[in-house]
Amino acid sequence: MHYTTTDRFRTFGIRSRMLLLLTMLCAHFSSRAQCDFVDVAPSQNIYHTFTDGALGGGVSFMDFDGDGWDDLTLGTSKGEPVRFYKNNEGQFELVTLEGIDNTCETKQITWVDFDNDGDKDLYYGCEEGGVVLYQNDGNLSFTEVTTEFGLVLPDALTFGANWADFDKDGWLDLYITYYGGSRNQLFRNLAGNGFENISVNSGVDPVHRPSFCAVVFDYDQDGFEDIYVANDRSARNDLLKNLDGSSFEEVGAASMSNLPMDAMGTTILDMNQDGFFEIYISNSPQGNALLFNNGDGTFKDIAQESGTIFNSVGWGVNTLDFDNDACHDLYVSSSEDGKDYSSSVLYRALDESSFEQTQYPGMAADTMISFSNAVGDFNRDGKMDIAVNNSYGNPSQLWQNNCINDNHWLKLRLEGTISNRDAIGAHAVVYTDGLPNHQYKTAGISFMAQNTDYLHFGLATSTAVDSVLVFWPSGVIDKLLNPGIDQVISLEEGAAATPVAITASHSLEALCEGEEITLSVNLKGREHEVQWSDNTTGNELIVSETGVYSASVKFGNQNITSENKAVNFNNLPGVTYEITDASNGGTGSITLHPASESYSYSWSHDLELNGPVADNLSPGMYVVRITSEQGCNVNLTLEVKANIVTSLDDPVKNAIGYRMQANQLIISLPPELRGKLQEVQVLNAHGQSYSTSEFGPLQAAELAIADIPYRQLIIVQLQFSDGRHVKKLFFED
């Protein structure tokens, strides 16, 4: 994903304005909103308890049957089947899904379309080791393909898993974290037909640590999704920078994100709405961490000053805008019962850097032992609800959001056509009143959790949306203008595509004849082909002629056009010139005759001279730069020669000797002229030239000119570098 400076709000003035507006919005609407949460699990026929096992079971708030209503999937203790609660237009029903029969102690649960066939497949991890992958055959009938598809895993304790298209090939890859017994592993999706374990050479676990869970997102906006891993037992957390889709570099220290802590769960949010996402991590009573993304590849922990330190035993952490005020709030689950340490807490954002702990009556009495939580909107009222899978005999909860205010909302349902079908890794921005609201789509979040398939945006009291931008993993950008509010918008990749951007290797403002410029289509996404308007192919086009250039980008059988890029090469300055040579020790001149009066001049011998005429010039070489008003220039190197006529009494003339020897004319040069001779001509009385090709180097003391006729008048002309011209009439009797 790529943004302009305006999109990123990186300048101080814009960021200051942003902070002020966010502060005013969040603070203003806190006084108007009447919020509360009510546990409606019993009235929704959700009677689920994780009875026995380590650190609870996973939870998914995903619409697994594709009917547009967020369903619930809850992990269970060993020997019990996973619980599937189908949402029937706002009312849940416990159902059994055909073919799903593994009864391991269920941890991370994710519904993803790993084979891009339009329906959700099911993955879950098991506490006792291994994972389970079910392929959806249609109509909620499933076949287990774990071993067949290459997910043969060690007998090791695993809690977390994340799906993302790390290599940008349009297929979701799988990253699995292990608490003990094995290093974390990365499986590359083989076009929906299986998985390849590429862990060994990928660098996804450079130093083995006890990893609970991870979150995947593009922290530095370079177009590739990175991995932040939460490690327990005061082991430092890892930030794995995605280098090229198949190899990673651990940059925790360099990014200042490698905190030593008992990290359990993690989530992302954009506090200041600049497109660079922050990371929130749960911890033991030493305190949670909130890593503010500085936008330069580094982070700063602001949990203490932001009011989100928690100081309890945190597990699941999640992001939601529960009051629709356009600010990202936080929800934290705790394994404490509220006696000595806080139980679950809902933090409300006040501005881009601080939060307040809410005291809503419904949640005030919550003393459940909680580990995993997920966010969705089960009744489709535009207010985000929270599902919690509690543990140690505590019943699971469904917190219905009953906020009452004048705020509006918008939800996006994205479907990839070039990117992966689930649009995992898409980054969407909703603009209202000129201000952005950023969301990022993940598959695997919090602690053993998965949120709704919909991206939710609170709009505060704005009654219109300026635009919606979706940056797809493929590099395609879709843009919707002025969509309606308080609704769900379904968007297929490419349906509202903006033209693909063309970048130039340097400025187009002052191009000149003879130069070249490189135009590029820079899509850091899925493999593609580029054909330019001049029928050449490749990501780059070298241009040397004026014209309008465009490209067609082909992804498989889908084509997306680029913007038109006009390239204009300006003419070089046109000029003729006259040279007057220096004569008899005097000076010469150079006069330029330009094609335009707007030209400027720079002379090598006189930096203050800026006109087309240079006079009083001694013999020598002169350089002048001529520049047009478009900035194009040419350099001319011109010579002013010395035009010296030798007088009859010049002693040098008399020092040159001439004699005939066997039909050769021998010319003898005095020492002061040796090495200065530039040209020799021998003519007969009629002006016809004799051959001079046989004599030796001009630097010699004597020259021999062959084949001179006997008893004939000849004329010898010598020219020297000091300007002397010597003529001799010679007759040998």
XYZ file of C-alpha atoms in Angstrom:
733
model
C 0.000 0.000 0.000
C 1.168 3.364 -0.884
C -0.024 6.823 0.296
C 0.638 10.446 -0.475
C 1.904 12.762 2.234
C -1.633 14.078 2.578
C -3.004 10.575 3.176
C -0.504 9.862 5.892
C -0.928 13.118 7.806
C 2.787 13.160 8.525
C 3.403 16.889 8.584
C 3.237 18.643 11.922
C 0.482 21.048 10.952
C -1.866 18.356 9.682
C -1.101 16.030 12.591
C -1.787 18.849 15.069
C -5.110 19.581 13.377
C -5.877 15.869 13.423
C -5.183 15.598 17.156
C -7.361 18.600 17.917
C -10.295 17.292 15.879
C -10.019 13.783 17.312
C -9.902 15.214 20.819
C -12.957 17.374 20.187
C -14.904 14.525 18.561
C -14.195 11.868 21.164
C -14.619 14.166 24.155
C -17.812 15.712 22.748
C -19.572 12.466 22.043
C -18.678 10.884 25.369
C -21.021 13.337 27.050
C -23.866 12.615 24.635
C -23.586 8.848 24.368
C -25.608 6.652 26.704
C -23.846 3.326 26.539
C -24.190 -0.015 28.228
C -23.527 -3.652 27.433
C -25.845 -6.504 28.347
C -24.910 -10.189 28.357
C -27.558 -11.742 26.113
C -25.983 -15.212 25.806
C -28.837 -16.967 27.694
C -31.568 -15.198 25.725
C -29.695 -16.109 22.556
C -29.667 -19.804 23.487
C -25.908 -19.752 23.981
C -25.202 -22.082 26.883
C -21.528 -22.811 26.494
C -18.869 -23.498 29.102
C -15.226 -24.358 28.611
C -15.084 -26.770 31.507
C -11.528 -28.041 31.702
C -8.208 -27.316 29.995
C -5.384 -24.831 29.617
C -6.274 -21.153 29.212
C -9.700 -21.581 27.699
C -10.880 -22.166 24.171
C -10.865 -20.082 21.023
C -13.683 -17.938 19.662
C -14.670 -16.817 16.158
C -17.321 -14.189 15.387
C -17.289 -15.066 11.678
C -20.237 -15.509 9.314
C -19.385 -19.112 8.445
C -22.385 -19.809 6.196
C -22.201 -16.613 4.115
C -25.740 -15.386 4.766
C -24.631 -11.936 5.951
C -25.145 -12.543 9.672
C -22.190 -12.964 12.059
C -22.157 -16.498 13.483
C -20.281 -17.750 16.545
C -17.857 -20.648 16.894
C -16.625 -21.529 20.396
C -13.749 -23.801 21.358
C -14.318 -26.620 23.794
C -12.544 -28.920 26.244
C -11.053 -32.212 25.145
C -13.660 -34.798 24.196
C -16.313 -32.212 23.340
C -17.235 -31.112 19.820
C -16.618 -27.543 18.739
C -19.785 -25.457 19.224
C -21.283 -23.787 16.142
C -23.963 -21.162 16.713
C -25.675 -20.168 13.503
C -27.123 -16.660 13.460
C -30.670 -16.738 12.100
C -31.232 -13.030 11.460
C -30.298 -12.014 14.971
C -31.158 -15.187 16.881
C -28.553 -17.924 17.465
C -29.091 -21.635 17.076
C -26.678 -24.411 18.033
C -26.045 -26.509 14.922
C -23.960 -29.487 13.892
C -21.849 -29.213 10.749
C -21.476 -32.354 8.672
C -18.002 -33.879 8.652
C -16.551 -31.937 11.599
C -15.843 -34.512 14.268
C -12.444 -33.787 15.850
C -12.935 -33.331 19.611
C -9.514 -32.032 20.684
C -9.156 -29.203 23.204
C -9.825 -26.362 20.772
C -7.610 -23.267 20.715
C -7.313 -20.833 17.774
C -10.372 -20.984 15.508
C -10.437 -19.370 12.077
C -12.855 -19.521 9.183
C -11.077 -18.692 5.906
C -11.527 -19.407 2.217
C -8.075 -20.909 1.725
C -9.006 -22.438 -1.662
C -10.716 -19.276 -3.026
C -13.872 -21.161 -4.012
C -16.329 -18.785 -2.359
C -17.114 -20.605 0.899
C -15.411 -20.645 4.290
C -13.160 -23.501 5.332
C -12.419 -24.257 8.992
C -9.117 -24.398 10.853
C -8.516 -24.952 14.541
C -5.525 -25.755 16.705
C -5.389 -28.361 19.445
C -3.818 -27.977 22.881
C -2.406 -31.482 22.833
C -0.615 -30.843 19.551
C -1.496 -30.636 15.917
C -4.119 -28.729 13.999
C -7.238 -29.598 12.047
C -8.167 -28.267 8.594
C -11.593 -28.895 7.093
C -12.361 -28.055 3.472
C -15.882 -26.795 2.802
C -17.419 -28.930 0.079
C -20.473 -26.674 -0.118
C -23.727 -26.484 1.841
C -21.743 -26.616 5.112
C -20.497 -30.121 4.417
C -16.822 -30.619 5.258
C -13.923 -32.971 4.585
C -10.829 -33.083 6.765
C -7.716 -32.475 4.612
C -5.107 -31.816 7.323
C -2.617 -34.546 6.477
C -3.476 -34.724 2.790
C -2.731 -30.999 2.398
C 0.623 -31.157 4.174
C -0.200 -29.757 7.616
C 1.790 -32.423 9.422
C 2.820 -30.739 12.668
C 4.880 -31.715 15.698
C 3.268 -32.867 18.907
C 3.648 -29.419 20.477
C 1.493 -26.956 22.360
C -0.056 -24.406 19.978
C -2.399 -21.547 20.848
C -2.338 -19.177 17.882
C -2.549 -19.096 14.097
C -2.791 -16.368 11.485
C -3.738 -16.421 7.827
C -2.221 -13.920 5.398
C -1.014 -13.768 1.815
C 2.629 -13.226 2.695
C 3.964 -13.824 -0.833
C 1.198 -11.908 -2.615
C 0.213 -14.739 -4.942
C -3.514 -14.470 -4.181
C -3.641 -17.480 -1.804
C -3.749 -17.376 1.999
C -0.688 -18.764 3.768
C -0.713 -20.048 7.348
C 1.492 -18.988 10.276
C 1.309 -21.115 13.445
C 2.746 -20.177 16.842
C 3.943 -22.747 19.399
C 4.254 -22.280 23.110
C 6.601 -25.192 23.618
C 8.140 -28.141 21.861
C 8.578 -26.575 18.454
C 9.532 -23.435 16.613
C 6.828 -21.329 14.975
C 6.026 -22.449 11.456
C 5.012 -20.923 8.121
C 3.088 -22.855 5.484
C 2.837 -21.559 1.915
C -0.497 -22.135 0.194
C -0.059 -24.096 -3.033
C -2.952 -22.538 -4.951
C -5.577 -24.171 -2.713
C -4.256 -27.680 -3.323
C -2.081 -28.064 -0.259
C 0.600 -26.386 1.818
C 4.398 -26.336 1.791
C 6.327 -25.908 5.036
C 8.840 -23.124 4.349
C 9.709 -22.442 7.989
C 13.362 -23.490 7.959
C 14.645 -20.929 5.473
C 12.069 -18.210 6.011
C 13.346 -16.842 9.338
C 9.930 -16.887 11.031
C 11.359 -18.096 14.347
C 15.020 -17.018 14.535
C 15.231 -17.598 18.302
C 12.713 -20.015 19.755
C 10.595 -18.493 22.495
C 7.299 -19.514 24.148
C 4.882 -17.872 21.713
C 1.210 -17.499 22.524
C -0.275 -15.604 19.588
C 0.616 -13.145 16.840
C -0.916 -10.399 14.745
C -0.176 -9.920 11.053
C -0.215 -6.485 9.399
C 1.981 -4.203 7.291
C 3.579 -2.119 10.040
C 5.859 -0.073 7.741
C 3.597 0.242 4.686
C 6.059 -1.353 2.281
C 3.388 -3.540 0.682
C 4.272 -6.783 2.490
C 2.545 -8.115 5.613
C 4.707 -8.486 8.713
C 4.285 -10.566 11.888
C 4.329 -9.369 15.506
C 4.660 -12.284 17.939
C 3.617 -12.175 21.607
C 6.062 -14.252 23.683
C 5.552 -15.342 27.290
C 7.890 -15.739 30.298
C 9.612 -12.366 29.936
C 10.954 -13.420 26.580
C 11.229 -10.522 24.213
C 8.514 -10.136 21.612
C 9.457 -10.532 17.956
C 8.714 -8.277 14.999
C 9.294 -10.222 11.783
C 9.695 -7.898 8.814
C 8.562 -9.476 5.559
C 11.400 -8.926 3.073
C 10.108 -10.519 -0.108
C 7.161 -12.765 0.674
C 9.135 -15.831 1.680
C 11.889 -14.541 3.980
C 11.689 -12.519 7.178
C 14.080 -10.486 9.299
C 13.635 -10.096 13.054
C 13.703 -6.311 13.699
C 12.365 -6.177 17.256
C 15.405 -4.382 18.650
C 15.745 -1.984 15.728
C 12.043 -1.088 15.906
C 12.051 -0.845 19.729
C 9.130 -3.281 19.867
C 10.955 -6.252 21.479
C 9.535 -5.751 24.947
C 10.462 -8.341 27.611
C 7.095 -9.305 29.077
C 4.628 -12.108 29.704
C 2.868 -11.358 26.445
C -0.339 -13.249 25.738
C -2.645 -11.583 23.222
C -2.172 -8.751 20.747
C -4.224 -6.519 18.460
C -3.780 -3.469 16.234
C -5.474 -0.084 16.069
C -4.828 3.294 14.471
C -5.038 5.784 17.310
C -4.122 8.908 15.353
C -5.553 7.805 11.991
C -2.315 8.213 10.054
C -2.357 4.766 8.428
C 0.457 3.417 10.620
C -1.107 0.954 13.045
C -0.311 0.708 16.743
C 0.104 -2.610 18.618
C -1.572 -3.408 21.936
C -0.262 -6.402 23.945
C -1.630 -8.007 27.109
C 0.647 -8.870 30.035
C 0.800 -9.991 33.634
C 0.267 -7.361 36.406
C 3.442 -5.521 35.369
C 1.210 -3.892 32.807
C 0.045 -4.132 29.199
C 1.948 -2.397 26.405
C 0.628 0.037 23.816
C 3.228 0.497 21.090
C 2.690 3.767 19.260
C 3.807 3.505 15.629
C 6.106 6.435 14.875
C 5.757 5.887 11.140
C 9.507 5.542 10.652
C 9.847 1.850 11.468
C 10.020 2.372 15.246
C 7.569 2.188 18.152
C 7.198 3.756 21.593
C 5.365 2.196 24.548
C 2.722 4.681 25.782
C 0.527 2.319 27.831
C 1.149 4.161 31.101
C 0.425 7.674 29.858
C -2.438 6.530 27.606
C -4.335 4.988 30.514
C -4.318 1.431 29.144
C -1.678 -0.134 31.421
C -4.337 -2.491 32.937
C -2.033 -4.039 35.630
C -3.949 -7.279 35.815
C -3.473 -10.655 34.117
C -4.546 -9.822 30.582
C -5.235 -12.279 27.781
C -7.543 -11.398 24.912
C -7.203 -7.795 23.670
C -9.338 -6.405 20.886
C -10.151 -3.214 19.003
C -13.583 -1.810 18.275
C -15.327 1.540 17.977
C -18.198 0.639 20.286
C -19.776 4.128 20.411
C -19.237 4.946 16.716
C -17.384 8.177 17.500
C -14.655 7.424 14.899
C -12.073 6.633 17.582
C -10.681 3.130 18.132
C -11.445 1.712 21.590
C -9.970 -1.323 23.392
C -11.395 -4.338 25.206
C -9.251 -6.501 27.516
C -10.078 -9.918 28.976
C -8.520 -11.061 32.237
C -8.139 -14.409 33.973
C -8.713 -12.661 37.324
C -12.078 -12.651 39.075
C -11.926 -9.005 40.127
C -10.976 -9.563 43.749
C -7.288 -8.718 43.728
C -6.895 -7.598 40.139
C -9.235 -6.196 37.526
C -11.393 -8.479 35.494
C -12.275 -7.511 31.918
C -12.091 -3.812 31.045
C -13.461 -1.684 28.201
C -11.310 1.354 27.402
C -12.828 4.278 25.516
C -10.571 6.477 23.384
C -10.558 10.147 24.368
C -8.196 11.358 21.662
C -5.275 10.043 19.634
C -3.160 9.271 22.694
C -5.355 8.641 25.743
C -8.215 6.436 26.980
C -10.609 6.248 29.883
C -11.800 3.098 31.644
C -15.553 2.826 31.236
C -17.896 1.994 34.123
C -20.975 0.815 32.274
C -23.383 -0.993 34.628
C -23.698 -4.190 32.613
C -19.977 -4.899 32.550
C -19.299 -3.615 36.053
C -20.412 -6.924 37.555
C -18.330 -9.015 35.138
C -16.016 -11.196 37.250
C -15.684 -14.070 34.819
C -12.350 -15.785 34.226
C -11.813 -14.871 30.593
C -9.175 -15.618 27.984
C -10.421 -15.131 24.435
C -12.790 -12.548 22.965
C -13.954 -11.559 19.493
C -15.860 -8.645 17.972
C -18.855 -8.721 15.619
C -22.310 -7.238 15.033
C -24.746 -10.094 15.552
C -27.948 -8.034 15.178
C -26.655 -5.828 12.328
C -27.500 -2.556 14.055
C -24.083 -1.031 13.285
C -22.966 -1.255 16.918
C -20.188 -3.736 17.609
C -20.835 -6.532 20.105
C -18.321 -8.679 22.011
C -18.272 -12.468 22.396
C -16.178 -13.976 25.207
C -15.256 -17.617 25.667
C -14.734 -17.896 29.425
C -12.993 -20.715 31.260
C -12.910 -22.853 34.386
C -16.667 -23.365 34.494
C -17.615 -19.759 33.719
C -20.276 -19.536 30.998
C -19.471 -17.778 27.763
C -20.852 -14.276 27.223
C -22.324 -12.289 24.365
C -22.160 -8.599 25.213
C -24.830 -6.776 23.233
C -23.923 -3.145 22.573
C -26.812 -0.910 23.675
C -25.211 2.493 23.051
C -27.715 5.242 22.271
C -26.403 8.330 20.480
C -26.625 10.257 17.216
C -23.543 8.672 15.698
C -23.514 6.959 12.329
C -21.546 4.051 10.892
C -20.489 2.196 7.778
C -19.430 -1.419 7.238
C -17.472 -2.895 4.336
C -17.656 -6.451 3.074
C -14.701 -7.020 0.761
C -14.235 -9.769 -1.804
C -10.919 -10.261 -3.552
C -10.736 -11.214 -7.206
C -7.030 -10.728 -7.793
C -6.116 -10.822 -4.116
C -7.206 -13.689 -1.857
C -10.985 -14.142 -1.830
C -11.302 -13.081 1.836
C -9.362 -9.841 1.223
C -7.132 -10.565 4.210
C -4.463 -7.864 4.283
C -6.715 -5.209 2.731
C -6.392 -1.728 4.199
C -9.494 0.453 3.972
C -9.848 4.172 4.652
C -13.136 6.014 5.080
C -13.042 9.815 4.777
C -15.653 11.958 6.495
C -15.374 15.745 6.638
C -11.918 15.351 5.121
C -10.659 13.157 7.973
C -9.600 9.511 7.520
C -10.540 6.409 9.486
C -8.262 3.395 8.886
C -9.050 -0.302 9.317
C -7.008 -3.394 8.477
C -8.415 -6.829 7.739
C -6.871 -9.775 9.587
C -7.561 -13.479 10.113
C -6.332 -14.216 13.614
C -6.329 -11.546 16.338
C -6.419 -11.029 20.100
C -5.843 -14.342 21.917
C -7.094 -17.412 20.012
C -9.739 -15.265 18.298
C -11.168 -14.151 14.974
C -13.330 -11.087 14.443
C -16.166 -10.480 12.003
C -15.530 -10.526 8.261
C -16.784 -6.933 8.020
C -14.679 -3.809 8.472
C -16.601 -1.417 10.714
C -16.202 2.371 10.750
C -17.765 4.756 13.243
C -18.622 8.060 11.567
C -19.484 10.160 14.658
C -22.227 12.668 13.699
C -21.142 12.980 10.073
C -24.140 12.501 7.818
C -22.126 11.822 4.662
C -18.998 9.956 3.642
C -16.638 11.769 1.309
C -14.985 8.659 -0.076
C -13.890 5.113 0.657
C -10.468 3.865 -0.422
C -9.541 0.191 -0.362
C -5.898 -0.769 -0.820
C -5.949 -4.444 -1.814
C -3.008 -6.815 -1.274
C -2.623 -7.051 -5.067
C -1.805 -3.351 -5.299
C -5.171 -2.464 -6.844
C -6.909 0.561 -5.316
C -10.697 0.916 -5.350
C -12.356 4.246 -4.655
C -16.016 4.925 -3.873
C -17.309 8.486 -3.802
C -20.133 9.625 -1.527
C -21.579 6.246 -0.522
C -24.557 6.143 1.792
C -24.166 5.795 5.565
C -25.574 3.389 8.176
C -25.309 0.465 5.773
C -23.172 -2.454 4.656
C -21.327 -1.935 1.379
C -20.143 -5.009 -0.511
C -17.182 -4.281 -2.744
C -15.532 -6.634 -5.206
C -11.895 -5.946 -5.972
C -11.518 -3.870 -9.130
C -15.198 -2.866 -9.305
C -14.322 0.761 -8.572
C -10.635 0.611 -9.404
C -8.673 3.808 -9.660
C -6.206 3.893 -12.557
C -2.920 2.220 -11.743
C -0.337 4.860 -10.923
C 2.667 5.409 -13.191
C 5.777 6.796 -11.558
C 8.650 8.555 -13.327
C 12.339 8.158 -12.525
C 12.715 11.941 -12.299
C 10.736 15.131 -12.729
C 8.683 15.630 -15.879
C 8.916 19.396 -15.589
C 12.142 20.067 -17.528
C 12.816 17.256 -19.947
C 15.089 18.062 -22.883
C 15.917 16.529 -26.221
C 18.460 13.731 -25.922
C 17.427 12.744 -22.406
C 15.643 9.578 -21.291
C 13.133 8.990 -18.529
C 11.917 5.696 -17.061
C 8.200 5.184 -16.432
C 7.259 2.427 -13.982
C 4.211 0.533 -12.803
C 5.037 -0.255 -9.173
C 2.557 -2.829 -7.915
C 4.022 -4.720 -4.971
C 1.294 -7.245 -5.176
C 0.354 -10.395 -6.955
C 2.288 -11.456 -10.063
C 1.147 -9.444 -13.054
C 2.001 -8.525 -16.636
C 2.330 -4.984 -17.966
C 1.830 -3.961 -21.582
C 2.523 -0.341 -22.483
C 0.697 1.746 -25.037
C 3.633 1.382 -27.447
C 3.201 -2.441 -27.171
C 6.396 -3.002 -25.164
C 6.106 -5.141 -22.038
C 7.599 -5.118 -18.548
C 7.200 -3.025 -15.411
C 9.443 -0.260 -16.794
C 9.398 1.737 -20.016
C 12.313 3.935 -21.160
C 10.962 7.014 -22.934
C 12.924 9.455 -25.101
C 10.171 10.961 -27.265
C 7.295 13.311 -26.528
C 3.960 11.534 -26.148
C 1.206 10.263 -23.832
C 1.945 6.860 -22.322
C -0.276 4.367 -20.481
C -0.240 0.706 -19.530
C -2.565 -2.240 -19.181
C -1.913 -4.410 -16.134
C -3.014 -8.017 -16.418
C -3.695 -10.199 -13.373
C -4.540 -13.632 -14.677
C -7.525 -12.919 -16.966
C -8.327 -9.547 -15.447
C -7.029 -6.270 -16.866
C -6.793 -2.926 -15.109
C -5.720 0.193 -16.967
C -3.255 2.794 -15.754
C -3.425 6.541 -15.679
C -2.210 8.482 -18.733
C 1.220 9.997 -18.300
C 2.107 12.893 -20.629
C 5.809 13.255 -21.350
C 7.116 16.327 -23.200
C 10.729 16.790 -24.267
C 11.660 20.450 -24.853
C 13.866 21.523 -27.737
C 17.513 22.294 -27.095
C 18.570 25.921 -27.686
C 19.195 26.633 -31.360
C 22.173 28.883 -32.152
C 24.692 29.741 -34.885
C 27.900 31.683 -34.343
C 30.670 33.771 -35.893
C 34.308 33.821 -34.772
C 36.745 36.621 -35.481
C 40.291 35.375 -34.970
C 42.957 37.395 -33.248
C 45.266 39.089 -35.790
C 48.848 40.360 -35.389
C 48.884 40.121 -31.618
C 45.424 41.656 -31.235
C 42.181 40.106 -29.892
C 39.265 38.276 -31.439
C 35.568 37.797 -30.667
C 32.702 35.283 -30.654
C 29.191 36.329 -31.657
C 26.252 33.942 -31.082
C 23.054 34.172 -33.109
C 20.322 32.532 -30.917
C 16.918 31.357 -32.124
C 15.222 32.973 -29.105
C 15.761 36.132 -27.111
C 14.884 34.258 -23.911
C 18.125 32.278 -23.789
C 20.641 32.833 -20.994
C 24.407 32.435 -21.296
C 27.285 31.372 -19.095
C 30.870 31.864 -20.341
C 33.821 29.929 -18.994
C 36.270 32.867 -19.122
C 34.002 35.486 -17.541
C 31.356 34.426 -15.018
C 29.737 37.873 -15.127
C 29.237 37.795 -18.882
C 25.669 36.705 -19.698
C 25.123 37.891 -23.246
C 25.576 36.311 -26.682
C 28.715 38.319 -27.569
C 32.195 37.867 -26.132
C 34.949 40.176 -27.403
C 38.530 41.155 -26.560
C 39.417 37.471 -26.652
C 42.960 36.228 -26.773
C 43.712 33.151 -28.873
C 42.412 30.020 -27.093
C 39.449 27.751 -26.354
C 36.188 29.136 -24.913
C 33.134 27.309 -23.520
C 29.678 28.850 -23.377
C 26.532 27.259 -21.901
C 23.296 28.367 -23.551
C 20.078 27.698 -21.574
C 16.478 27.993 -22.754
C 13.658 29.239 -20.544
C 12.539 25.581 -20.151
C 15.911 24.781 -18.570
C 17.409 22.895 -21.512
C 20.987 23.739 -22.332
C 23.829 23.065 -24.736
C 27.554 23.598 -24.273
C 29.632 24.994 -27.166
C 33.429 24.818 -27.215
C 34.805 27.416 -29.630
C 38.345 28.395 -30.633
C 39.690 31.863 -31.330
C 42.795 31.408 -33.458
C 45.855 33.633 -33.840
C 46.131 34.960 -37.410
C 49.819 36.114 -37.554
C 51.421 37.052 -40.880
C 55.198 36.546 -40.857
C 57.141 39.619 -41.945
C 60.016 39.331 -44.411
C 62.568 40.186 -41.792
C 61.271 37.706 -39.200
C 64.448 35.962 -37.944
C 62.513 32.722 -37.498
C 61.725 32.678 -41.187
C 65.380 32.957 -42.015
C 66.292 30.225 -39.533
C 64.349 27.600 -41.492
C 66.578 25.709 -43.882
C 65.643 24.151 -47.232
C 67.690 21.852 -49.495
C 67.177 19.233 -52.186
C 68.597 15.753 -51.743
C 67.849 12.935 -54.216
C 64.467 14.280 -55.293
C 63.582 15.037 -51.677
C 63.031 18.435 -50.167
C 64.597 18.545 -46.713
C 63.236 21.201 -44.351
C 65.275 21.930 -41.208
C 63.563 23.559 -38.210
C 65.304 25.602 -35.521
C 64.861 24.405 -31.911
C 62.248 27.071 -31.061
C 59.907 25.747 -33.745
C 60.262 22.046 -33.194
C 57.006 20.511 -31.982
C 54.974 23.545 -33.093
C 54.555 22.669 -36.761
C 50.901 21.980 -37.515
C 50.597 21.871 -41.294
C 52.853 21.612 -44.414
C 51.810 22.317 -47.981
C 54.046 22.008 -51.093
C 52.686 23.532 -54.328
C 54.003 23.981 -57.831
C 53.836 27.256 -59.648
C 50.340 26.456 -60.815
C 49.103 25.899 -57.282
C 48.955 22.133 -57.594
C 49.781 20.279 -54.389
C 52.504 17.655 -54.148
C 52.010 14.603 -52.006
C 53.077 15.206 -48.423
C 52.202 11.766 -47.116
C 55.711 10.452 -47.058
C 57.372 12.767 -44.615
C 57.866 11.911 -40.955
C 56.371 13.343 -37.774
C 55.830 17.098 -37.633
C 57.691 17.191 -34.324
C 61.015 16.169 -35.945
C 63.951 18.527 -36.495
C 63.969 17.711 -40.204
C 61.204 16.846 -42.630
C 61.763 14.978 -45.892
C 59.261 15.538 -48.676
C 59.652 13.004 -51.483
C 59.185 13.103 -55.262
C 59.958 16.761 -55.866
C 60.580 17.378 -59.644
C 64.055 18.556 -60.543
C 64.590 22.112 -61.779
C 61.120 23.321 -60.955
C 59.820 26.225 -58.851
C 57.953 25.091 -55.754
C 56.129 26.933 -53.010
C 56.446 25.688 -49.441
C 53.887 26.868 -46.791
C 54.364 26.095 -43.107
C 51.837 26.798 -40.319
C 52.846 26.749 -36.640
C 50.806 26.568 -33.469
C 51.880 30.037 -32.361
C 50.106 31.515 -35.366
C 53.069 31.922 -37.683
C 52.544 31.346 -41.362
C 55.811 30.950 -43.289
C 55.944 30.835 -47.087
C 59.090 29.969 -49.095
C 59.746 30.032 -52.849
C 62.316 27.400 -53.685
C 64.086 26.550 -56.939
C 66.865 23.995 -57.230
C 69.093 24.512 -60.268
